[in-house]
C-alpha cells in the first residue's frame, strides 16, 4: 500500500513536470530533486553574497560620483539576490544559517569566478559585462525552472542582472573611448576575466555529473556547453564593436556550425580554483567568516531585544 | 553672498559625501544580509544627496568646476564635513551611533531647510527628508535593540556613545556664513533645532535604557577644514582614480 502511494506521488510529480506545472514547496518531491535544488540554489545564493566582495573592493575608489552610486546599487542588488535565493532555498526545509556554515567549511560551493581578484577599475567593467553576462545566460532559462519559488526569484533577479551587464559593458565602452592607458586597462581586464568567465558555465557536458538529471527534472533547460556557446557567440561582436580583442587565438567563426569555435579551456585551473586553490579563495571565505563572527553580538542583541519585547507584550 | 552660499552648500554636501563613503566600506561585511542591504541603501541615498548638493555648489561657485571636481579634487582642509562624520566605522555600534546622531540632527534640519528661501536647497531638502526619515528610523531601532539587547551589546553601544558624543555639538556649528544667510531666510538658525534634536535623542535613549556620557567636553574643527588623522586616508582612497589619472572620462 505504502509503495503504491509512493508510486502515485512520483507519477503525479512527473506528470506536473511533463505539463510544465511548477512544483511548489508543499508538493511532494523526490528527495534527490530536493537535494539537487538545495545544492543549486544555495550555491547560487552564496555566489551572490561572495560576489559582493570583488566589486565591493572598488566602491570606495570609484572614479566619480555616478560610478560610485551605480556600483553601490549593483552590489546592493546582489545582497538582495542572495536574500531572495536563501528564502527560496529555505522553502525546501534547509536553513540559511546551516547553508552559510556549509559554505564557510567548503562543503557548499560558490561560483569560482569570485576567487579572482579585481585589480583595476576596468575590472568593474569586465565583471559586469562578462560575469553578469554569463550569469544572465545561465539564469534566464532558470525563470522557467520547475521549482516555483526558485523560478519566481529568478524573474526578479534577471531584470536586475541585465542592468548590471549593461553598466559593465558601458564602463568598457567608456574606457575604450578614452586614453591609451584606459584602453590598456580595459584590455588587461578582459584578458584576465575571459577564461574564468567561460569556466562559470561549469564542466563540459561530458564531465558534468549533474546535468542530465537536472534537465530531466526541468531544473536546467540547457547544458553547460550549450550555454557557454551562447555566451561566446554573444560576446564576440560586443568585444569587436568597441575594439577589444578576446584573448583566444583559436577563436573563429564556423560557418558550418553557425557558431564561433573557441580554444580549449584550462580545466586544471578550474578544478584547482573550485577546490580552494584560486588566488582569493582563502581570503573570500575569511572575509565572510569575519563578517559572521563580528556580527554575532549584533544578531544576539536583536534576538534578545525581540524576546524582551514579546515578554513585555505578553505580561 | 555667493561665497557664503557656496560654503553653506558645501558643508551640507560634505557631511553626506563623507558619511556615504564611510558607510560604503561596510558593503559585503555587514552582520546580516539585511544590514548589508540597509547600510548600502543609506550610503546610496547619501551619495545621491551629495551629488545634488555638489552640483548646486558648483553652479553657485560658477568657476567651471563640476560636482566631481568638488568631490574628488579638493585637499583635506577644503572639505567642510563635521568631524563626527569622518570617524572610522569601528564596530557596528560605532557605525550606528555615528549614523543615529547625524540622522537625529538631519531630520529637523531638512524639515526646516525645505522652507528655505533658496528654492534649490529647499527642493533638495524636501527630497532628502524622505530618505532621512527612513535612515533615522533604522538607526534609532538599532540603538534600542543594542541598548536593550544583551549585556555585550549594551556595553558596546555605550562605549560608542562615549567615543562619539563629544563630536555631536559640531553639527550645530554656525559662523558668519550662516548668519549672513539666516538674515536672508536661506540658512537655518541651528540653535532653533536643538529642542527637537534633544527630544529625539532622549526619547530613543530612554527606550534603549542608555544615557548620555557625563562629560560635557566637545570636539570640533571640520566645518573650518580641520580634520582628524583618519580623514587623509579616507580621501586618499576616495580620490585615488582622479589623482592617478587626471582629466579622464570614466
Coordinates of C-alpha atoms in Angstrom, one line a residue:
Chain A
X1 CA 0.0 0.0 0.0
X2 CA 2.8 2.4 1.1
X3 CA 4.7 1.6 -2.1
X4 CA 1.6 2.2 -4.1
X5 CA 1.3 5.6 -2.5
X6 CA 4.9 6.5 -3.3
X7 CA 4.4 5.4 -6.9
X8 CA 1.3 7.6 -7.2
X9 CA 3.1 10.6 -5.7
X10 CA 6.0 10.1 -8.1
X11 CA 3.6 9.7 -11.1
X12 CA 1.9 12.9 -10.1
X13 CA 5.2 14.7 -9.7
X14 CA 6.4 13.5 -13.2
X15 CA 3.1 14.5 -14.7
X16 CA 3.4 18.0 -13.4
X17 CA 6.9 18.2 -14.9
X18 CA 5.6 16.9 -18.1
X19 CA 2.9 19.6 -18.3
X20 CA 5.3 22.3 -17.1
X21 CA 3.3 22.8 -13.9
X22 CA 5.5 24.3 -11.2
X23 CA 6.4 22.3 -8.2
X24 CA 5.6 24.2 -5.0
X25 CA 7.1 23.9 -1.5
X26 CA 4.2 21.8 -0.1
X27 CA 4.1 19.4 -3.1
X28 CA 5.6 16.0 -2.8
X29 CA 9.0 15.8 -4.5
X30 CA 11.7 13.1 -4.7
X31 CA 14.5 13.5 -2.1
X32 CA 17.1 13.7 -4.8
X33 CA 15.2 16.6 -6.5
X34 CA 15.0 18.5 -3.2
X35 CA 18.7 17.9 -2.6
X36 CA 19.7 19.0 -6.1
X37 CA 17.7 22.2 -5.7
X38 CA 19.1 22.9 -2.3
X39 CA 22.6 22.4 -3.7
X40 CA 22.0 24.6 -6.7
X41 CA 20.0 27.4 -5.0
X42 CA 22.4 27.7 -2.1
X43 CA 25.4 27.7 -4.5
X44 CA 23.7 30.5 -6.3
X45 CA 22.9 32.4 -3.1
X46 CA 26.5 32.1 -1.9
X47 CA 27.8 33.3 -5.2
X48 CA 25.7 36.5 -4.9
X49 CA 27.0 37.1 -1.4
X50 CA 30.7 36.3 -2.0
X51 CA 30.3 38.1 -5.3
X52 CA 29.8 41.3 -3.4
X53 CA 33.4 41.3 -2.3
X54 CA 35.4 41.7 -5.6
X55 CA 33.2 44.6 -6.7
X56 CA 32.8 46.0 -3.1
X57 CA 36.6 46.3 -3.3
X58 CA 36.2 49.2 -5.7
X59 CA 33.2 51.1 -4.3
X60 CA 35.4 53.4 -2.1
X61 CA 37.7 54.0 -5.1
X62 CA 35.1 54.5 -7.8
X63 CA 36.3 57.3 -10.1
X64 CA 33.3 59.6 -10.0
X65 CA 30.0 60.1 -8.1
X66 CA 27.9 58.5 -10.8
X67 CA 30.1 55.3 -11.0
X68 CA 30.2 55.1 -7.2
X69 CA 26.4 55.3 -6.9
X70 CA 25.8 52.7 -9.7
X71 CA 28.4 50.3 -8.3
X72 CA 26.9 50.6 -4.8
X73 CA 23.4 50.0 -6.2
X74 CA 24.7 47.0 -8.1
X75 CA 26.4 45.4 -5.1
X76 CA 23.3 46.1 -3.0
X77 CA 21.2 44.3 -5.6
X78 CA 23.5 41.3 -5.2
X79 CA 22.8 41.3 -1.5
X80 CA 19.1 41.4 -2.3
X81 CA 19.5 38.5 -4.7
X82 CA 21.3 36.5 -2.0
X83 CA 18.4 37.2 0.3
X84 CA 15.6 36.0 -2.1
X85 CA 17.6 33.0 -3.0
X86 CA 18.2 31.9 0.6
X87 CA 14.5 32.4 1.1
X88 CA 13.7 30.2 -1.9
X89 CA 16.1 27.6 -0.5
X90 CA 14.5 27.8 2.9
X91 CA 11.2 26.7 1.4
X92 CA 12.9 23.4 0.8
X93 CA 13.5 22.9 4.6
X94 CA 17.1 23.9 4.8
X95 CA 18.2 26.9 6.9
X96 CA 20.1 29.9 5.7
X97 CA 22.5 29.6 8.7
X98 CA 23.3 25.9 8.0
X99 CA 23.8 26.7 4.4
X100 CA 26.2 29.6 5.1
X101 CA 28.1 27.4 7.6
X102 CA 28.5 24.8 4.8
X103 CA 30.0 27.4 2.5
X104 CA 32.4 28.5 5.2
X105 CA 33.6 25.0 5.7
X106 CA 33.9 24.4 1.9
X107 CA 31.1 21.8 1.8
X108 CA 29.0 24.2 -0.3
X109 CA 30.4 25.9 -3.3
X110 CA 30.0 29.3 -4.9
X111 CA 30.9 30.4 -8.4
X112 CA 34.6 30.1 -9.0
X113 CA 34.8 33.4 -10.7
X114 CA 34.7 35.3 -7.4
X115 CA 38.0 33.8 -6.4
X116 CA 39.8 36.0 -8.9
X117 CA 41.0 39.5 -7.8
X118 CA 39.7 42.8 -9.0
X119 CA 42.9 44.7 -9.7
X120 CA 41.9 47.8 -11.6
X121 CA 38.8 49.9 -12.2
X122 CA 38.4 48.2 -15.6
X123 CA 37.7 45.0 -13.7
X124 CA 34.3 46.6 -12.7
X125 CA 33.6 46.8 -16.4
X126 CA 34.8 43.3 -17.2
X127 CA 33.0 41.8 -14.2
X128 CA 29.7 43.5 -15.1
X129 CA 29.9 42.7 -18.8
X130 CA 31.3 39.2 -18.7
X131 CA 30.4 37.8 -15.3
X132 CA 26.9 39.2 -15.1
X133 CA 26.6 38.4 -18.8
X134 CA 27.4 34.8 -18.2
X135 CA 25.1 34.8 -15.2
X136 CA 22.3 36.0 -17.4
X137 CA 22.9 33.2 -19.9
X138 CA 22.6 30.8 -17.0
X139 CA 19.7 32.5 -15.3
X140 CA 17.3 33.5 -18.0
X141 CA 16.3 29.8 -18.6
X142 CA 16.0 29.4 -14.8
X143 CA 13.0 31.7 -14.9
X144 CA 11.3 28.6 -16.3
X145 CA 12.8 26.2 -13.9
X146 CA 10.4 23.6 -12.5
X147 CA 10.6 24.7 -8.8
X148 CA 8.2 27.6 -8.3
X149 CA 9.9 29.7 -5.6
X150 CA 13.3 29.5 -7.5
X151 CA 11.7 30.4 -10.8
X152 CA 9.9 33.4 -9.3
X153 CA 13.1 34.6 -7.6
X154 CA 14.9 34.3 -10.9
X155 CA 12.4 36.5 -12.8
X156 CA 13.2 39.4 -10.4
X157 CA 16.9 38.7 -10.4
X158 CA 17.2 38.6 -14.2
X159 CA 15.7 42.0 -14.6
X160 CA 18.4 43.4 -12.3
X161 CA 21.2 41.4 -13.9
X162 CA 20.6 42.8 -17.3
X163 CA 21.1 46.3 -15.9
X164 CA 24.3 45.1 -14.3
X165 CA 25.6 43.7 -17.5
X166 CA 24.8 46.9 -19.4
X167 CA 26.6 49.0 -16.8
X168 CA 29.7 46.8 -17.0
X169 CA 29.7 47.0 -20.8
X170 CA 29.2 50.7 -20.6
X171 CA 32.3 51.1 -18.4
X172 CA 34.2 49.1 -21.0
X173 CA 32.9 51.4 -23.8
X174 CA 33.9 54.5 -21.9
X175 CA 37.4 53.2 -21.3
X176 CA 37.8 52.2 -25.0
X177 CA 36.9 55.7 -26.0
X178 CA 39.5 57.1 -23.5
X179 CA 43.3 57.4 -23.3
X180 CA 45.8 54.7 -24.2
X181 CA 46.1 53.9 -20.5
X182 CA 42.4 53.4 -20.2
X183 CA 42.3 51.2 -23.3
X184 CA 45.2 49.1 -22.0
X185 CA 43.4 48.8 -18.6
X186 CA 40.2 47.5 -20.3
X187 CA 42.1 45.0 -22.5
X188 CA 44.0 43.7 -19.5
X189 CA 40.8 43.2 -17.5
X190 CA 39.3 41.3 -20.4
X191 CA 42.4 39.2 -20.7
X192 CA 42.2 38.2 -17.1
X193 CA 38.4 37.6 -16.9
X194 CA 37.6 36.0 -20.2
X195 CA 38.7 32.4 -19.5
X196 CA 37.4 32.4 -15.9
X197 CA 34.0 33.7 -17.3
X198 CA 33.9 30.7 -19.7
X199 CA 34.5 28.4 -16.8
X200 CA 31.5 29.9 -15.0
X201 CA 29.2 27.5 -17.0
X202 CA 30.8 24.6 -15.3
X203 CA 32.5 21.4 -16.6
X204 CA 31.9 20.3 -20.2
X205 CA 28.8 18.2 -20.8
X206 CA 30.9 15.0 -21.0
X207 CA 32.3 15.7 -17.5
X208 CA 29.2 17.1 -15.8
X209 CA 27.8 14.8 -13.3
X210 CA 24.5 16.6 -12.6
X211 CA 23.4 18.0 -16.0
X212 CA 21.3 15.1 -17.4
X213 CA 19.3 14.5 -14.3
X214 CA 18.7 18.3 -13.8
X215 CA 17.5 18.6 -17.4
X216 CA 15.1 15.7 -16.9
X217 CA 13.7 17.4 -13.8
X218 CA 13.5 20.6 -15.8
X219 CA 15.6 22.4 -13.3
X220 CA 18.1 23.1 -16.0
X221 CA 16.9 23.8 -19.6
X222 CA 20.3 23.8 -21.4
X223 CA 23.6 22.0 -20.9
X224 CA 26.7 23.8 -19.7
X225 CA 28.3 23.6 -23.2
X226 CA 25.2 25.0 -24.9
X227 CA 25.1 28.0 -22.5
X228 CA 28.9 28.5 -22.9
X229 CA 28.5 28.6 -26.7
X230 CA 25.6 31.1 -26.5
X231 CA 27.8 33.3 -24.3
X232 CA 30.8 33.2 -26.7
X233 CA 28.5 33.9 -29.6
X234 CA 27.0 36.9 -27.8
X235 CA 30.3 38.3 -26.5
X236 CA 32.5 38.3 -29.7
X237 CA 30.6 41.0 -31.5
X238 CA 30.3 43.1 -28.3
X239 CA 34.1 43.0 -27.9
X240 CA 34.7 43.7 -31.6
X241 CA 32.3 46.7 -31.6
X242 CA 34.5 48.6 -29.1
X243 CA 37.9 47.4 -30.3
X244 CA 38.7 44.8 -27.6
X245 CA 40.5 41.6 -28.6
X246 CA 39.4 38.3 -27.0
X247 CA 42.5 36.5 -25.6
X248 CA 41.9 33.3 -27.7
X249 CA 44.0 32.7 -30.9
X250 CA 41.7 29.8 -31.8
X251 CA 38.6 31.9 -31.8
X252 CA 36.9 32.0 -35.3
X253 CA 33.5 31.9 -36.9
X254 CA 32.5 28.4 -38.0
X255 CA 30.1 28.9 -41.0
X256 CA 29.0 25.3 -40.9
X257 CA 28.1 25.2 -37.2
X258 CA 26.8 28.8 -37.3
X259 CA 28.8 29.4 -34.1
X260 CA 32.2 30.6 -33.0
X261 CA 34.8 27.9 -32.4
X262 CA 36.9 28.7 -29.4
X263 CA 40.1 27.4 -27.8
X264 CA 40.5 24.8 -25.1
X265 CA 39.6 25.7 -21.5
X266 CA 42.2 25.1 -18.9
X267 CA 40.2 22.6 -16.8
X268 CA 43.0 22.1 -14.4
X269 CA 42.8 25.7 -13.4
X270 CA 39.0 25.4 -13.0
X271 CA 39.5 22.3 -10.8
X272 CA 42.1 24.0 -8.7
X273 CA 40.0 27.1 -8.2
X274 CA 36.9 25.2 -7.4
X275 CA 38.7 23.1 -4.8
X276 CA 40.0 26.1 -2.9
X277 CA 43.3 27.0 -4.6
X278 CA 42.3 30.1 -6.6
X279 CA 44.0 33.4 -6.0
X280 CA 41.4 34.6 -3.5
X281 CA 39.5 31.6 -2.1
X282 CA 41.0 31.8 1.4
X283 CA 40.6 35.5 1.6
X284 CA 36.9 35.4 0.4
X285 CA 36.0 32.8 3.0
X286 CA 38.0 34.5 5.7
X287 CA 36.2 37.8 5.0
X288 CA 32.7 36.2 5.1
X289 CA 33.6 34.3 8.3
X290 CA 34.9 37.5 9.9
X291 CA 31.6 39.3 9.0
X292 CA 29.7 36.4 10.6
X293 CA 31.8 36.4 13.7
X294 CA 31.9 40.1 14.1
X295 CA 28.2 40.3 13.6
X296 CA 27.3 37.6 16.2
X297 CA 26.8 40.0 19.1
X298 CA 24.6 42.2 16.8
X299 CA 22.3 39.2 15.9
X300 CA 22.2 38.1 19.6
X301 CA 21.2 41.7 20.6
X302 CA 18.4 41.8 18.1
X303 CA 17.1 38.5 19.2
X304 CA 17.4 39.3 22.9
X305 CA 15.5 42.6 22.4
X306 CA 12.8 40.9 20.4
X307 CA 12.3 38.4 23.2
X308 CA 12.1 41.1 25.8
X309 CA 9.6 43.0 23.7
X310 CA 7.5 39.9 23.3
X311 CA 7.6 39.1 27.0
X312 CA 6.6 42.7 27.8
X313 CA 3.7 42.5 25.4
X314 CA 2.5 39.2 27.0
X315 CA 2.6 40.5 30.6
Chain B
X1 CA 26.7 86.3 -0.8
X2 CA 27.8 83.9 -3.5
X3 CA 30.7 82.7 -1.4
X4 CA 28.6 82.2 1.6
X5 CA 26.0 80.2 -0.3
X6 CA 28.8 78.1 -1.8
X7 CA 30.4 77.4 1.6
X8 CA 27.0 76.7 3.2
X9 CA 26.0 74.2 0.5
X10 CA 29.4 72.5 0.6
X11 CA 29.1 72.0 4.3
X12 CA 25.8 70.1 3.9
X13 CA 27.2 68.2 0.8
X14 CA 30.4 67.1 2.6
X15 CA 28.5 65.6 5.5
X16 CA 26.6 63.5 3.0
X17 CA 29.5 62.6 0.8
X18 CA 31.9 61.6 3.6
X19 CA 29.3 59.6 5.5
X20 CA 28.2 57.9 2.3
X21 CA 31.9 57.0 1.6
X22 CA 32.3 55.6 5.2
X23 CA 29.1 53.6 5.0
X24 CA 30.0 52.1 1.7
X25 CA 33.1 50.5 3.4
X26 CA 30.6 48.1 5.0
X27 CA 29.3 46.7 1.8
X28 CA 29.8 42.9 1.9
X29 CA 30.8 42.9 5.6
X30 CA 27.6 43.6 7.5
X31 CA 26.4 41.5 10.4
X32 CA 23.5 40.1 8.4
X33 CA 22.5 40.4 4.8
X34 CA 19.6 42.7 5.7
X35 CA 22.0 45.1 7.2
X36 CA 24.3 44.9 4.2
X37 CA 21.3 46.0 2.1
X38 CA 20.3 48.7 4.6
X39 CA 23.7 50.2 5.0
X40 CA 24.4 50.2 1.3
X41 CA 21.0 51.8 0.7
X42 CA 21.7 54.6 3.2
X43 CA 25.1 55.1 1.6
X44 CA 23.5 55.3 -1.8
X45 CA 21.0 57.9 -0.6
X46 CA 23.8 60.0 0.9
X47 CA 25.9 59.8 -2.2
X48 CA 22.8 60.9 -4.2
X49 CA 22.3 63.8 -1.8
X50 CA 25.9 64.8 -2.1
X51 CA 25.7 64.7 -5.9
X52 CA 22.7 67.1 -5.9
X53 CA 24.3 69.4 -3.4
X54 CA 27.7 69.4 -5.1
X55 CA 26.1 70.1 -8.5
X56 CA 24.4 73.1 -6.9
X57 CA 27.6 74.2 -5.2
X58 CA 29.5 74.0 -8.5
X59 CA 26.7 76.1 -10.1
X60 CA 26.8 78.7 -7.4
X61 CA 30.5 78.9 -7.5
X62 CA 30.5 79.4 -11.2
X63 CA 34.2 78.8 -11.8
X64 CA 33.8 75.9 -14.2
X65 CA 34.3 73.2 -11.5
X66 CA 31.9 70.2 -11.6
X67 CA 30.4 68.2 -8.8
X68 CA 33.1 65.5 -9.4
X69 CA 35.8 68.1 -9.2
X70 CA 34.5 69.2 -5.8
X71 CA 34.1 65.6 -4.6
X72 CA 37.4 64.3 -5.7
X73 CA 39.9 67.1 -6.2
X74 CA 39.9 69.2 -3.1
X75 CA 42.6 69.0 -0.4
X76 CA 41.9 67.8 3.2
X77 CA 41.4 71.3 4.6
X78 CA 38.9 72.2 1.9
X79 CA 36.4 69.6 2.9
X80 CA 33.9 71.0 5.4
X81 CA 32.2 68.0 6.9
X82 CA 32.0 67.7 10.7
X83 CA 34.5 65.5 12.4
X84 CA 31.7 63.2 13.6
X85 CA 31.1 62.1 10.0
X86 CA 34.7 61.1 9.2
X87 CA 35.1 58.9 12.3
X88 CA 36.1 55.3 11.4
X89 CA 33.4 52.7 11.2
X90 CA 34.6 50.8 14.2
X91 CA 32.2 48.0 15.2
X92 CA 28.5 48.0 14.2
X93 CA 27.7 50.0 17.4
X94 CA 30.1 52.8 16.4
X95 CA 28.7 53.0 12.9
X96 CA 25.1 53.1 14.1
X97 CA 25.7 55.6 16.9
X98 CA 27.5 57.9 14.4
X99 CA 24.6 57.5 12.0
X100 CA 22.0 58.0 14.6
X101 CA 23.4 61.2 16.0
X102 CA 23.7 62.5 12.4
X103 CA 20.2 61.4 11.4
X104 CA 18.7 62.9 14.5
X105 CA 20.3 66.2 13.5
X106 CA 19.5 65.9 9.8
X107 CA 15.8 65.2 10.3
X108 CA 14.9 68.7 11.9
X109 CA 17.5 70.3 9.7
X110 CA 15.9 69.2 6.4
X111 CA 12.4 69.8 7.8
X112 CA 13.5 73.4 8.3
X113 CA 15.6 73.7 5.1
X114 CA 12.7 72.6 2.9
X115 CA 11.2 76.1 3.6
X116 CA 14.5 77.9 2.7
X117 CA 14.2 81.0 0.5
X118 CA 16.7 79.3 -1.8
X119 CA 14.5 77.2 -4.0
X120 CA 17.2 74.8 -5.0
X121 CA 18.2 74.0 -1.4
X122 CA 14.6 73.7 -0.4
X123 CA 13.9 71.2 -3.2
X124 CA 17.0 69.1 -2.3
X125 CA 15.9 69.2 1.4
X126 CA 12.4 68.1 0.6
X127 CA 13.7 65.1 -1.4
X128 CA 16.4 64.2 1.2
X129 CA 14.0 64.5 4.1
X130 CA 12.0 61.4 2.9
X131 CA 15.2 59.4 2.9
X132 CA 16.4 60.8 6.2
X133 CA 13.1 59.7 7.9
X134 CA 13.9 56.1 7.0
X135 CA 17.6 56.5 8.0
X136 CA 16.6 57.8 11.4
X137 CA 14.0 55.0 11.9
X138 CA 16.7 52.5 11.0
X139 CA 19.4 53.8 13.2
X140 CA 17.1 54.5 16.2
X141 CA 15.7 51.0 16.1
X142 CA 19.2 49.6 16.2
X143 CA 20.2 51.9 19.2
X144 CA 17.2 50.5 21.0
X145 CA 18.0 46.9 20.1
X146 CA 21.6 47.2 21.1
X147 CA 20.9 49.2 24.3
X148 CA 18.1 46.8 25.3
X149 CA 19.6 43.7 23.9
X150 CA 22.4 41.8 25.7
X151 CA 25.0 42.9 28.2
X152 CA 27.6 42.9 25.5
X153 CA 25.5 45.0 23.1
X154 CA 24.6 47.4 25.8
X155 CA 28.3 47.9 26.6
X156 CA 29.3 48.3 23.0
X157 CA 26.7 50.9 22.3
X158 CA 27.5 52.7 25.5
X159 CA 31.2 52.7 24.5
X160 CA 30.3 54.1 21.1
X161 CA 28.3 56.9 22.7
X162 CA 31.3 57.8 24.9
X163 CA 33.5 57.8 21.8
X164 CA 31.3 59.9 19.6
X165 CA 29.0 62.1 21.7
X166 CA 31.8 64.7 22.1
X167 CA 31.6 65.3 18.3
X168 CA 27.8 65.9 18.2
X169 CA 27.9 69.5 19.1
X170 CA 29.7 70.4 15.9
X171 CA 26.6 69.7 13.9
X172 CA 25.2 72.9 15.4
X173 CA 28.3 75.0 14.5
X174 CA 27.5 78.4 13.0
X175 CA 29.6 81.3 11.9
X176 CA 29.4 84.4 9.7
X177 CA 28.5 82.3 6.7
X178 CA 25.3 81.1 8.5
X179 CA 24.5 84.5 10.0
X180 CA 24.6 86.2 6.6
X181 CA 22.3 83.6 5.0
X182 CA 19.9 83.4 8.0
X183 CA 19.1 87.0 7.6
X184 CA 18.0 86.3 4.0
X185 CA 15.9 83.3 5.0
X186 CA 18.2 80.9 3.2
X187 CA 20.1 79.2 6.0
X188 CA 18.7 77.6 9.2
X189 CA 19.4 79.0 12.6
X190 CA 20.7 75.7 14.0
X191 CA 20.0 76.8 17.6
X192 CA 16.3 76.5 16.9
X193 CA 16.8 72.8 16.1
X194 CA 18.3 71.9 19.5
X195 CA 14.9 71.2 21.3
X196 CA 13.8 68.8 18.5
X197 CA 17.2 67.2 18.4
X198 CA 17.4 66.8 22.2
X199 CA 13.9 65.4 22.5
X200 CA 14.5 62.7 19.9
X201 CA 17.9 61.8 21.4
X202 CA 16.3 61.4 24.9
X203 CA 13.3 59.5 23.6
X204 CA 15.5 56.9 21.9
X205 CA 18.0 56.6 24.8
X206 CA 15.2 56.0 27.2
X207 CA 13.8 53.2 25.1
X208 CA 17.3 51.8 24.8
X209 CA 18.0 52.1 28.6
X210 CA 21.0 54.2 27.8
X211 CA 22.3 57.6 29.0
X212 CA 24.5 60.3 27.5
X213 CA 28.1 60.4 28.8
X214 CA 28.7 62.6 31.8
X215 CA 31.5 64.5 30.1
X216 CA 30.5 67.8 28.5
X217 CA 33.7 68.1 26.6
X218 CA 33.3 68.9 22.9
X219 CA 35.5 68.4 19.8
X220 CA 35.1 70.3 16.5
X221 CA 37.0 71.8 13.6
X222 CA 35.7 70.0 10.5
X223 CA 33.4 72.9 9.4
X224 CA 36.5 75.1 9.2
X225 CA 38.5 72.4 7.4
X226 CA 40.4 71.0 10.4
X227 CA 40.0 67.2 10.3
X228 CA 41.1 64.1 12.2
X229 CA 44.0 61.8 11.3
X230 CA 41.6 59.3 9.7
X231 CA 40.4 61.8 7.2
X232 CA 43.5 62.0 5.0
X233 CA 43.4 58.2 4.5
X234 CA 39.7 58.3 3.6
X235 CA 40.2 60.9 0.9
X236 CA 43.4 59.3 -0.4
X237 CA 41.3 56.2 -1.1
X238 CA 38.3 58.1 -2.5
X239 CA 40.4 60.3 -4.7
X240 CA 42.8 57.6 -6.0
X241 CA 41.5 57.3 -9.5
X242 CA 41.1 61.1 -10.1
X243 CA 44.6 61.8 -8.8
X244 CA 46.3 58.9 -10.5
X245 CA 44.6 59.5 -13.9
X246 CA 43.8 63.2 -14.1
X247 CA 41.3 64.7 -16.6
X248 CA 39.8 61.4 -17.9
X249 CA 36.3 60.4 -18.5
X250 CA 35.1 57.3 -16.6

